[in-house]
mmCIF file of C-alpha atoms and ligand atoms in Angstrom:
data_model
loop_
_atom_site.group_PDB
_atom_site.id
_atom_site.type_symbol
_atom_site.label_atom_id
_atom_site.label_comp_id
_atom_site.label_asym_id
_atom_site.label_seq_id
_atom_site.Cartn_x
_atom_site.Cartn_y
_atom_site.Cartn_z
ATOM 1 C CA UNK A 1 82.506 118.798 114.013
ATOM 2 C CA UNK A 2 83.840 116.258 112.119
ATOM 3 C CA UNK A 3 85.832 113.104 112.690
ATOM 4 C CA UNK A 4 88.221 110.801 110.643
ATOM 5 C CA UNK A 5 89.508 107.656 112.935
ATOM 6 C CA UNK A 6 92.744 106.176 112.079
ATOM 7 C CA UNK A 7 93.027 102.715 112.592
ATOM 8 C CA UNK A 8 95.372 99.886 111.585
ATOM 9 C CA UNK A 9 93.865 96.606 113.032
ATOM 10 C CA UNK A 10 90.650 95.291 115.511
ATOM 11 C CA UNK A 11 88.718 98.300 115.699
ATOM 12 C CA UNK A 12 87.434 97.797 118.855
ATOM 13 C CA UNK A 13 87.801 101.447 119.995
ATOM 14 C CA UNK A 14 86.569 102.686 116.186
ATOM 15 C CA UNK A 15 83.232 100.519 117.327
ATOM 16 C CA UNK A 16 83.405 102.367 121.072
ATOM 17 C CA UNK A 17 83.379 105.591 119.333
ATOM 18 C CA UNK A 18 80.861 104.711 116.622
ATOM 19 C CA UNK A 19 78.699 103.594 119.345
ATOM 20 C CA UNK A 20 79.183 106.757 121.773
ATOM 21 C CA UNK A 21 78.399 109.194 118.584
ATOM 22 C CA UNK A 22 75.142 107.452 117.835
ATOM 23 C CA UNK A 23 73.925 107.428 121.219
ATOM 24 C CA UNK A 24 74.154 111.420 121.092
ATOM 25 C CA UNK A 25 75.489 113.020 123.746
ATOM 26 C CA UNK A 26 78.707 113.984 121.362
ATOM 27 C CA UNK A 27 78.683 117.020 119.374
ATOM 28 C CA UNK A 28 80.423 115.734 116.642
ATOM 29 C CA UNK A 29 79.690 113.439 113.510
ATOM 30 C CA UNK A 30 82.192 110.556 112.858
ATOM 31 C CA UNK A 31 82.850 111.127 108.889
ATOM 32 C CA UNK A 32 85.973 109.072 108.094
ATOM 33 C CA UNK A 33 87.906 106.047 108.565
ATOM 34 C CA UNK A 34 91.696 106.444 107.524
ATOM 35 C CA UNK A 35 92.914 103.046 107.450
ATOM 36 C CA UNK A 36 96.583 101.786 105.891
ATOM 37 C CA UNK A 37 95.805 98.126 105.961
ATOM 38 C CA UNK A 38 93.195 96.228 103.648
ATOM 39 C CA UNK A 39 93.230 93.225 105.523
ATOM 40 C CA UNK A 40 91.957 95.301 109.019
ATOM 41 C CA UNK A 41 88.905 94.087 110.905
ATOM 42 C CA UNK A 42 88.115 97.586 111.519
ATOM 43 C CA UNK A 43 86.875 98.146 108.185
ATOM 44 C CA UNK A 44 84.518 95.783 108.081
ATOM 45 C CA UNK A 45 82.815 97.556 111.279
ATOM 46 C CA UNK A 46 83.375 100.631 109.334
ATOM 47 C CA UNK A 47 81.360 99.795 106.342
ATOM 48 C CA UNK A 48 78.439 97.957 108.611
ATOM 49 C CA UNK A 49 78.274 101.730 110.766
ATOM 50 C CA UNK A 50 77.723 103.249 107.153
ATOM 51 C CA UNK A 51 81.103 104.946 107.870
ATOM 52 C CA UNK A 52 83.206 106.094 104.700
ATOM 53 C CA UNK A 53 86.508 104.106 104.543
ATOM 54 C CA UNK A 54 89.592 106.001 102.544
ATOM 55 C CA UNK A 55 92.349 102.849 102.135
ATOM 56 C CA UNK A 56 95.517 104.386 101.516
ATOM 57 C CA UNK A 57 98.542 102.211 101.462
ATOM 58 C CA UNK A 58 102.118 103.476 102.393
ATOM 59 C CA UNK A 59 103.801 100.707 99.848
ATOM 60 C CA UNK A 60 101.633 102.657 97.441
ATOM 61 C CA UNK A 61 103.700 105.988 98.011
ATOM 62 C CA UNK A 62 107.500 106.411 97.143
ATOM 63 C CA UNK A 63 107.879 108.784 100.157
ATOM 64 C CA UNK A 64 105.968 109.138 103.749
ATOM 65 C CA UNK A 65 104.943 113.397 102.702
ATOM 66 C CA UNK A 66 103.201 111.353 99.550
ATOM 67 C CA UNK A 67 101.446 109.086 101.658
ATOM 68 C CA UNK A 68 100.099 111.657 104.084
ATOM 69 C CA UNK A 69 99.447 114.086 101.135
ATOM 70 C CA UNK A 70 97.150 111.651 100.136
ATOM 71 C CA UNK A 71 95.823 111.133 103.817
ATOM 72 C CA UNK A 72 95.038 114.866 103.842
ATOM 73 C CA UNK A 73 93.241 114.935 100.571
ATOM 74 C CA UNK A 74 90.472 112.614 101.831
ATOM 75 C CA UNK A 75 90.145 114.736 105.170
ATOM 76 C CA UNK A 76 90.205 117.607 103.006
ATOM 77 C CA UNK A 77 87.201 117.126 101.053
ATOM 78 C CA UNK A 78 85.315 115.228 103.974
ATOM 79 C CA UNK A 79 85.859 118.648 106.014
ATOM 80 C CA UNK A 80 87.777 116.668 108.917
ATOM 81 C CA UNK A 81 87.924 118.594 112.206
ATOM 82 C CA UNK A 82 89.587 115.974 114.421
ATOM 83 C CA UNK A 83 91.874 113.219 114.039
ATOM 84 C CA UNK A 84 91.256 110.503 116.351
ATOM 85 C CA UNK A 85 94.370 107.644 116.328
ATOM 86 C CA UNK A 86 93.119 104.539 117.797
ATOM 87 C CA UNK A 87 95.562 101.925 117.024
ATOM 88 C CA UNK A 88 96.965 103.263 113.617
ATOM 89 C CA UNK A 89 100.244 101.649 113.649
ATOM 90 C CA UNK A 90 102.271 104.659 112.007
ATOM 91 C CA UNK A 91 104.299 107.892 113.533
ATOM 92 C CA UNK A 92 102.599 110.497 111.619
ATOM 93 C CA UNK A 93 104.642 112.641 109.763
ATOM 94 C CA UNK A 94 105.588 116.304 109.134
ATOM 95 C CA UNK A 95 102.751 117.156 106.364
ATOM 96 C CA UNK A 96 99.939 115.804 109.080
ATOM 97 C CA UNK A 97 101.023 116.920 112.072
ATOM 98 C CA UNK A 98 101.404 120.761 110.554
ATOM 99 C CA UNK A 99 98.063 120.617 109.058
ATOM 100 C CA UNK A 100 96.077 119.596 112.142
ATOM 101 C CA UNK A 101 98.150 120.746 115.367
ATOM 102 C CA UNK A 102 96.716 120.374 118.379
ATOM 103 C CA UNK A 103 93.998 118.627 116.470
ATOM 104 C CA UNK A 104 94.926 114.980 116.715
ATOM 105 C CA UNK A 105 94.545 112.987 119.783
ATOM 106 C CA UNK A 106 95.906 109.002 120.687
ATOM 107 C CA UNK A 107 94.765 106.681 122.928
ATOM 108 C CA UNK A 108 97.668 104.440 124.785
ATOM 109 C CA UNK A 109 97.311 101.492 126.767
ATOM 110 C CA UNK A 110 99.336 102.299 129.933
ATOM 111 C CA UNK A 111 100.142 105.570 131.859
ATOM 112 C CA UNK A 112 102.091 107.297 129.897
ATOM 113 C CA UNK A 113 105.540 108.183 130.224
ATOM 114 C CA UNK A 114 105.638 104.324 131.016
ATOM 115 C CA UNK A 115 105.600 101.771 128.500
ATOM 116 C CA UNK A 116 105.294 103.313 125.542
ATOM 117 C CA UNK A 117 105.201 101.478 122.617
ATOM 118 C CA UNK A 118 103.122 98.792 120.409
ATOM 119 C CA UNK A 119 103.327 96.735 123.707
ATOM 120 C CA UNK A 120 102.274 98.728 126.533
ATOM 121 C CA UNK A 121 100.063 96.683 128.367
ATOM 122 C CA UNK A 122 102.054 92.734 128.037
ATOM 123 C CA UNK A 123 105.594 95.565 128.962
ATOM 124 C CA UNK A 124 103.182 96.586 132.133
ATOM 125 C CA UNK A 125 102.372 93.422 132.875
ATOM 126 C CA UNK A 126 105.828 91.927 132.783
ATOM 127 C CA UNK A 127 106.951 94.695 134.632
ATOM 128 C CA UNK A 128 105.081 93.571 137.571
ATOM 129 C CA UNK A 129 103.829 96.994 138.147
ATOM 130 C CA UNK A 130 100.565 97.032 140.437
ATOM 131 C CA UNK A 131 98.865 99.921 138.873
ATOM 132 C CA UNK A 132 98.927 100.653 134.529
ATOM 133 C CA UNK A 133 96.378 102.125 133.001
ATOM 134 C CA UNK A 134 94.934 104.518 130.127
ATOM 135 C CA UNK A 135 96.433 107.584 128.554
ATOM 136 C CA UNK A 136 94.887 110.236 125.794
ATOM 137 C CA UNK A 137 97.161 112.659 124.735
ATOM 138 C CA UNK A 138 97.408 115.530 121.558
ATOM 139 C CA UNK A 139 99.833 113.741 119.355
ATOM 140 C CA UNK A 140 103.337 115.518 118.347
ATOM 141 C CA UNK A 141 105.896 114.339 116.707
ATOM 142 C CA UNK A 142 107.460 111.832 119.467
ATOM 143 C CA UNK A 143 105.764 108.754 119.871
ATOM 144 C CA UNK A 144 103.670 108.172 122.926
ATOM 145 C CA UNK A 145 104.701 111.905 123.928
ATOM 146 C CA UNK A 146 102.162 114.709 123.617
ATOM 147 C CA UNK A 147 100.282 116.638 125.876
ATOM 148 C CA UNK A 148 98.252 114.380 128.729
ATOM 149 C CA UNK A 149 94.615 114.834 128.851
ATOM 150 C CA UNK A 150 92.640 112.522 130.548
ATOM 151 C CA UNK A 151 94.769 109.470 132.495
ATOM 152 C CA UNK A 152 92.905 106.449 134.343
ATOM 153 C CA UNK A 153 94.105 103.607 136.506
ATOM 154 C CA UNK A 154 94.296 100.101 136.219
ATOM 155 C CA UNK A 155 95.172 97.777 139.120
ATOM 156 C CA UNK A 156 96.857 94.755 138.506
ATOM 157 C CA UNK A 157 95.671 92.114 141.257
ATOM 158 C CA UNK A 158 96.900 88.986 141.939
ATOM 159 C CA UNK A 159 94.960 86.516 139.836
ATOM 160 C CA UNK A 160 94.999 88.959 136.718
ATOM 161 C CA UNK A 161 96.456 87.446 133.701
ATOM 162 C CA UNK A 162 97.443 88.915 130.647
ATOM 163 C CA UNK A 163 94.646 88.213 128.921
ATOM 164 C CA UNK A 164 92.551 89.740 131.775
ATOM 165 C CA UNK A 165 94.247 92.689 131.814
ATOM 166 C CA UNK A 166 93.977 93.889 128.692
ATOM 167 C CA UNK A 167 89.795 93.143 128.921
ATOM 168 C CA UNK A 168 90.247 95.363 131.894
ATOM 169 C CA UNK A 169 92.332 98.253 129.738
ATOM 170 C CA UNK A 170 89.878 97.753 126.594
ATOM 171 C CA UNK A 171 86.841 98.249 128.777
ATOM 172 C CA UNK A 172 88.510 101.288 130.049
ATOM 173 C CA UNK A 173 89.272 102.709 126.581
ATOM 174 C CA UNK A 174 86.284 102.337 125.338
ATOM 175 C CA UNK A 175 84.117 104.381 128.000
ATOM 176 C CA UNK A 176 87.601 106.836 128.257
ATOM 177 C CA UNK A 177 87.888 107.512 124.493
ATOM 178 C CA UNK A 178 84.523 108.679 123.849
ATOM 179 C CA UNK A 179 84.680 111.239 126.786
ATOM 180 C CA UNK A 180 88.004 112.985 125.713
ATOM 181 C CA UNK A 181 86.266 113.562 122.136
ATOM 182 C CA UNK A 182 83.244 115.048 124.146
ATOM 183 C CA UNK A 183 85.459 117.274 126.060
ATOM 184 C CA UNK A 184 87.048 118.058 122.588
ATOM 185 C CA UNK A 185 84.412 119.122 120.850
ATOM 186 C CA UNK A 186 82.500 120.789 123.378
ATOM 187 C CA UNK A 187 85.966 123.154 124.005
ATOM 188 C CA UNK A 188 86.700 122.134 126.998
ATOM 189 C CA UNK A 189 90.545 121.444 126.529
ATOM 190 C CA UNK A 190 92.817 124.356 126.827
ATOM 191 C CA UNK A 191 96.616 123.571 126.213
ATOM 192 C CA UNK A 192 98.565 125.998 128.851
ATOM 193 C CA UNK A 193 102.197 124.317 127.788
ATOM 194 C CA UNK A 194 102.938 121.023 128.126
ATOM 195 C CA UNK A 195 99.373 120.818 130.150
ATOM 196 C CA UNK A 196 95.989 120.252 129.019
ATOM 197 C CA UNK A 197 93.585 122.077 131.227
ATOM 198 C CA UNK A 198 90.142 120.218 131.140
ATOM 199 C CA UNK A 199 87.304 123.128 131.563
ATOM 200 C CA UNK A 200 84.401 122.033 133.727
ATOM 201 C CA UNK A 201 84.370 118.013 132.514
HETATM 202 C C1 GRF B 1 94.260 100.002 121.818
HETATM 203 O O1 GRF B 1 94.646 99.243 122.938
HETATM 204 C C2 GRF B 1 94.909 101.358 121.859
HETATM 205 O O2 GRF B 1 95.176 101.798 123.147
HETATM 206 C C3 GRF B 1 96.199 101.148 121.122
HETATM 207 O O3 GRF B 1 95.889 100.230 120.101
HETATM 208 C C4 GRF B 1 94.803 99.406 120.525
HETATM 209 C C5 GRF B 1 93.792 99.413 119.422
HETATM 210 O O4 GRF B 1 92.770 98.496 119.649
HETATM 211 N N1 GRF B 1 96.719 102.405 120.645
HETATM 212 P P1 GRF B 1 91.484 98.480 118.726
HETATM 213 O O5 GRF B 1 91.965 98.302 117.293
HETATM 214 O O6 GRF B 1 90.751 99.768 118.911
HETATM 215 O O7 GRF B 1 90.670 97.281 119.164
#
């Protein structure tokens, strides 16, 4: 199976998954990074994993179907399985989400339906909720709203910070992400609905 990240920024959960893949233990090879941003970090841990980077710009494309028609030539011809969003900062369009339903999965920082959004775990954390956490979910074509598969908790205690907090959800992610791919590409997730039904995990 194979595996194009998209990523807008850090990278820190492109390195998680890099890492995980290596280590074996994941049937899946992790072919691509789709990135939209030339200035991202996460390239530069692309190119030192030996992972091929496609850079495609939206201001480079009069229309968003252009820009993902572009997106799905490079998946094409790297025979992409699996889309795996980890901080792309884009609502992926009609031409993508047709073309790999059921096929893409996300990675938010809180439990889903709360905070969704760029700013889910500083929206927690003013909140003043005591418990956020980690959501991946099949992406459709609502933000933050696709099928649940795997959810984890978070507690907020009393001396947590911001800043500790999101070490806390980051260190979560990273172990989190890798395992819903596993589950994914050993066929373990069966969509009954609205539900993901995880097979034996
Ligand atoms: C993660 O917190 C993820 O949940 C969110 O974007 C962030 C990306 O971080 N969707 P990184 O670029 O993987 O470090």
């Amino acid at each position: 199976m194979n595996i194009a990240v998209f990523a807008s920024g850090n990278g820190s959960n492109f390195a998680a998954i890099a890492g995980a893949i290596k280590k074996g233990g994941i049937r899946a090879r992790l072919s691509l990074l789709v990135c939209d941003n030339p200035a991202a970090f996460v390239i530069k841990r692309a190119r030192k994993a030996k992972v091929k980077v496609a850079l495609v710009k939206r201001e480079d494309f009069p229309a968003k179907a252009d820009f993902e028609k572009e997106i799905i030539k490079h998946l094409k011809s790297n025979h992409i399985d699996l889309i795996v969003m980890a901080g792309f900062m884009r609502m992926l369009g009609k031409e993508l989400l047709k073309g790999y339903k059921n096929r893409i999965l996300n990675i938010h920082p809180a439990l889903l339906p709360s905070f969704k959004g760029a700013s889910g775990i500083k929206d927690a954390f003013d909140y003043g909720v005591k418990v956020t956490g980690v959501t991946v979910h099949f992406v459709d074509e609502l933000m933050d709203h696709g099928p649940v598969i795997l959810q984890a908790p978070v507690e907020i205690e009393e001396n947590d910070t911001l800043a500790s907090l999101e070490v806390k959800i980051h260190q979560l992610e990273h172990r989190f992400y890798p395992l819903a791919i596993k589950l994914f590409a050993e066929g373990k997730l069966k969509m009954q609905g609205r539900r993901v039904k995880v097979l034996n995990p």
